[in-house]
Short mmCIF file of C-alpha atoms in Angstrom, two decimals:
data_model
loop_
_atom_site.label_atom_id
_atom_site.label_comp_id
_atom_site.label_asym_id
_atom_site.label_seq_id
_atom_site.Cartn_x
_atom_site.Cartn_y
_atom_site.Cartn_z
CA GLY A 1 97.45 136.43 119.81
CA ALA A 2 97.43 133.14 117.99
CA GLY A 3 99.94 134.16 115.36
CA VAL A 4 102.09 136.97 114.03
CA SER A 5 99.92 139.91 113.02
CA GLN A 6 100.98 142.56 110.51
CA SER A 7 99.27 145.79 109.56
CA PRO A 8 98.30 147.26 107.27
CA ARG A 9 97.74 144.32 104.95
CA TYR A 10 98.15 146.55 101.91
CA LYS A 11 99.77 149.96 101.59
CA VAL A 12 99.89 152.18 98.56
CA ALA A 13 102.30 155.09 98.76
CA LYS A 14 103.30 157.83 96.37
CA ARG A 15 106.98 158.01 95.61
CA GLY A 16 108.67 160.12 98.26
CA GLN A 17 106.16 159.38 101.03
CA ASP A 18 107.16 157.84 104.36
CA VAL A 19 105.49 154.61 105.46
CA ALA A 20 105.34 152.65 108.73
CA LEU A 21 104.63 148.94 108.86
CA ARG A 22 103.62 147.26 112.10
CA CYS A 23 104.33 143.78 113.41
CA ASP A 24 102.75 142.14 116.46
CA PRO A 25 104.76 138.98 117.17
CA ILE A 26 103.54 135.96 119.06
CA SER A 27 103.38 136.86 122.75
CA GLY A 28 106.58 135.99 124.58
CA HIS A 29 108.68 135.45 121.47
CA VAL A 30 112.17 136.77 122.02
CA SER A 31 113.35 137.02 118.43
CA LEU A 32 111.81 139.12 115.69
CA PHE A 33 112.85 139.31 112.06
CA TRP A 34 111.90 141.48 109.11
CA TYR A 35 112.18 140.11 105.59
CA GLN A 36 111.48 141.66 102.18
CA GLN A 37 109.92 139.46 99.50
CA ALA A 38 109.87 140.73 95.93
CA LEU A 39 107.35 139.24 93.53
CA GLY A 40 108.34 135.70 92.57
CA GLN A 41 111.36 135.68 94.86
CA GLY A 42 112.30 134.24 98.21
CA PRO A 43 112.28 136.34 101.38
CA GLU A 44 115.42 138.41 101.90
CA PHE A 45 116.63 139.26 105.39
CA LEU A 46 116.41 142.87 106.51
CA THR A 47 116.95 143.01 110.27
CA TYR A 48 116.81 141.03 113.52
CA PHE A 49 115.82 141.92 117.08
CA GLN A 50 116.44 140.02 120.27
CA ASN A 51 113.94 141.54 122.67
CA GLU A 52 114.39 145.30 122.20
CA ALA A 53 117.97 145.07 120.94
CA GLN A 54 118.56 145.29 117.20
CA LEU A 55 121.40 142.81 116.79
CA ASP A 56 121.65 142.68 113.03
CA LYS A 57 120.59 145.28 110.51
CA SER A 58 122.95 144.22 107.74
CA GLY A 59 120.10 143.52 105.31
CA LEU A 60 118.56 146.98 105.35
CA PRO A 61 119.05 148.19 101.77
CA SER A 62 119.63 151.85 102.56
CA ASP A 63 119.54 154.41 105.34
CA ARG A 64 115.94 155.13 104.32
CA PHE A 65 114.99 151.92 106.13
CA PHE A 66 114.68 151.97 109.89
CA ALA A 67 113.25 149.43 112.34
CA GLU A 68 112.54 149.53 116.04
CA ARG A 69 111.14 147.35 118.80
CA PRO A 70 111.25 149.65 121.82
CA GLU A 71 109.56 147.43 124.40
CA GLY A 72 110.62 144.07 123.06
CA SER A 73 107.25 143.18 121.60
CA VAL A 74 105.65 145.21 118.78
CA SER A 75 108.01 146.26 116.01
CA THR A 76 107.74 148.94 113.36
CA LEU A 77 109.57 149.05 110.04
CA LYS A 78 109.76 152.57 108.67
CA ILE A 79 110.70 153.47 105.13
CA GLN A 80 111.43 157.10 104.40
CA ARG A 81 111.11 158.76 100.98
CA THR A 82 109.78 155.58 99.37
CA GLN A 83 111.01 154.62 95.92
CA GLN A 84 109.43 152.33 93.32
CA GLU A 85 112.05 149.67 94.01
CA ASP A 86 110.75 149.45 97.59
CA SER A 87 107.56 147.81 96.28
CA ALA A 88 107.45 144.33 97.81
CA VAL A 89 105.84 142.27 100.52
CA TYR A 90 107.37 142.95 103.92
CA LEU A 91 107.25 139.91 106.16
CA CYS A 92 107.67 139.83 109.89
CA ALA A 93 108.58 136.63 111.71
CA SER A 94 109.10 135.73 115.34
CA SER A 95 110.62 132.81 117.18
CA GLN A 96 110.49 131.72 120.78
CA GLY A 97 114.20 131.40 121.37
CA LEU A 98 117.38 133.21 120.57
CA MET A 99 118.05 131.44 117.29
CA ASP A 100 115.76 131.63 114.30
CA GLU A 101 114.66 128.02 114.27
CA LYS A 102 110.93 127.56 113.92
CA LEU A 103 110.17 130.97 112.55
CA PHE A 104 106.51 131.94 112.55
CA PHE A 105 105.71 134.39 109.76
CA GLY A 106 102.92 136.89 109.47
CA SER A 107 100.99 137.30 106.22
CA GLY A 108 102.98 140.39 105.37
CA THR A 109 102.31 143.93 104.25
CA GLN A 110 102.17 144.41 100.51
CA LEU A 111 103.69 147.80 99.73
CA SER A 112 103.12 149.38 96.35
CA VAL A 113 104.97 152.60 95.58
CA LEU A 114 103.53 154.55 92.66
CA GLN B 1 126.57 135.48 94.95
CA GLN B 2 123.48 133.41 95.58
CA GLN B 3 124.21 131.35 98.68
CA VAL B 4 121.25 128.97 98.30
CA LYS B 5 120.31 127.81 94.81
CA GLN B 6 116.96 126.10 94.34
CA SER B 7 115.61 124.12 91.40
CA PRO B 8 113.39 123.69 89.53
CA GLN B 9 111.65 127.05 89.40
CA SER B 10 108.32 125.33 88.77
CA LEU B 11 107.04 121.80 88.90
CA ILE B 12 103.88 120.04 87.76
CA VAL B 13 103.11 116.66 89.30
CA GLN B 14 100.11 114.36 88.98
CA LYS B 15 98.09 113.53 92.05
CA GLY B 16 99.70 110.61 93.85
CA GLY B 17 103.11 111.26 92.32
CA ILE B 18 106.40 112.23 93.97
CA SER B 19 107.50 115.87 93.97
CA ILE B 20 111.23 116.51 94.28
CA ILE B 21 112.78 119.93 94.85
CA ASN B 22 116.52 120.45 95.11
CA CYS B 23 118.76 122.95 96.83
CA ALA B 24 122.50 123.56 96.77
CA TYR B 25 124.42 125.76 99.16
CA GLU B 26 127.86 127.35 99.23
CA ASN B 27 128.66 128.09 102.85
CA THR B 28 129.99 125.04 104.71
CA ALA B 29 129.30 126.80 108.02
CA PHE B 30 125.54 126.42 107.50
CA ASP B 31 124.15 124.07 110.15
CA TYR B 32 120.39 124.33 109.79
CA PHE B 33 118.37 123.58 106.65
CA PRO B 34 114.59 124.11 106.73
CA TRP B 35 111.94 123.95 104.05
CA TYR B 36 109.09 126.44 104.10
CA GLN B 37 105.72 126.25 102.34
CA GLN B 38 103.93 129.39 101.21
CA PHE B 39 100.38 129.75 99.92
CA PRO B 40 99.31 132.88 98.00
CA GLY B 41 98.68 135.81 100.29
CA LYS B 42 100.21 134.07 103.29
CA GLY B 43 103.59 134.08 104.95
CA PRO B 44 105.89 131.07 104.69
CA ALA B 45 105.29 128.25 107.17
CA LEU B 46 107.91 125.81 108.40
CA LEU B 47 107.39 122.38 106.86
CA ILE B 48 110.38 120.31 107.91
CA ALA B 49 114.02 120.93 108.82
CA ILE B 50 117.28 119.01 109.08
CA ARG B 51 120.71 119.41 110.62
CA PRO B 52 123.88 118.19 108.87
CA ASP B 53 124.50 115.35 111.34
CA VAL B 54 121.80 113.22 109.69
CA SER B 55 121.30 112.29 106.05
CA GLU B 56 117.53 112.00 106.03
CA LYS B 57 114.52 113.15 107.98
CA LYS B 58 110.93 112.09 107.39
CA GLU B 59 107.72 113.63 108.64
CA GLY B 60 104.59 112.11 107.20
CA ARG B 61 104.67 112.48 103.41
CA PHE B 62 107.61 114.92 103.54
CA THR B 63 111.26 113.81 103.52
CA ILE B 64 114.47 115.81 103.47
CA SER B 65 117.53 114.12 102.01
CA PHE B 66 120.84 115.75 102.90
CA ASN B 67 124.22 115.24 101.20
CA LYS B 68 126.88 117.10 103.15
CA SER B 69 129.78 116.32 100.82
CA ALA B 70 127.85 117.56 97.79
CA LYS B 71 126.43 120.52 99.74
CA GLN B 72 122.96 119.64 98.55
CA PHE B 73 119.62 118.84 100.12
CA SER B 74 116.26 118.01 98.68
CA LEU B 75 112.59 117.85 99.62
CA HIS B 76 110.53 114.84 98.58
CA ILE B 77 106.75 114.96 98.77
CA MET B 78 105.26 111.50 98.51
CA ASP B 79 101.70 110.88 97.31
CA SER B 80 101.40 114.51 96.23
CA GLN B 81 97.94 116.03 96.67
CA PRO B 82 96.26 119.08 95.10
CA GLY B 83 96.40 120.72 98.54
CA ASP B 84 100.20 120.58 98.31
CA SER B 85 100.09 123.10 95.46
CA ALA B 86 102.10 126.01 96.83
CA THR B 87 105.51 127.65 96.63
CA TYR B 88 108.30 125.89 98.48
CA PHE B 89 111.46 127.56 99.73
CA CYS B 90 114.62 125.96 100.97
CA ALA B 91 116.72 127.94 103.39
CA ALA B 92 119.92 127.71 105.37
CA SER B 93 121.55 129.41 108.31
CA ASN B 94 124.50 129.21 110.66
CA ASN B 95 122.76 128.93 114.00
CA GLN B 96 126.05 128.63 115.88
CA ALA B 97 126.93 132.11 114.73
CA GLY B 98 123.35 133.31 115.03
CA THR B 99 122.92 134.31 111.41
CA ALA B 100 119.51 134.79 109.85
CA LEU B 101 117.94 132.35 107.41
CA ILE B 102 118.92 132.73 103.76
CA PHE B 103 116.18 131.58 101.42
CA GLY B 104 116.25 130.11 97.94
CA LYS B 105 114.17 131.69 95.18
CA GLY B 106 111.36 129.21 95.49
CA THR B 107 109.68 126.42 93.53
CA THR B 108 106.05 126.68 92.51
CA LEU B 109 104.46 123.25 92.73
CA SER B 110 101.20 122.44 90.99
CA VAL B 111 99.60 119.07 91.68
CA SER B 112 97.03 118.19 89.07
CA SER B 113 94.04 116.10 89.95
#
């Protein structure tokens, strides 16, 4: 596709529900990043994939957060037993090379946990 | 500890004026300093970036000034236009070590016509 695509665009979950957020990066991009953006804040790093390998997951806030990219293209961010503090916009970004220069971001998934 | 500090939080500039946004960083290992622009409901988009081996980079109306000794860098938007109204984020990373971008908290710019 022409850009990074994320779905769903909006997600409302009841506290305790599990959610799955999808990211379709730009075709051929090696690197894929997930960021969390709280209202009025800058994006905060969650995790990084190089192809199918998850090289850095130091930003995942708890073991309720899990990400995968099994075939080196589409990625899914899963949040188990959602909490109100998980409410945020989840941004996916991809880059052509191994470093994160020239990141291309999707429009994000806005997650609201009630 | 906030590794990238951005100011001001918000900025109002008249059309045709100069917008200046500042960032300070702590980690001297950072070697890549981009600025991203974000419109409501969209993801951030790369605007311009600089490496520490140069003190200034200009692309059209956008200029980054970099002061390595002060650990500061700034974005200047010349001839600001209403279409420039957006949130701007500075960021930094250590590309040598392959670390992810760390973003500032953002500056909301409003350009009045």
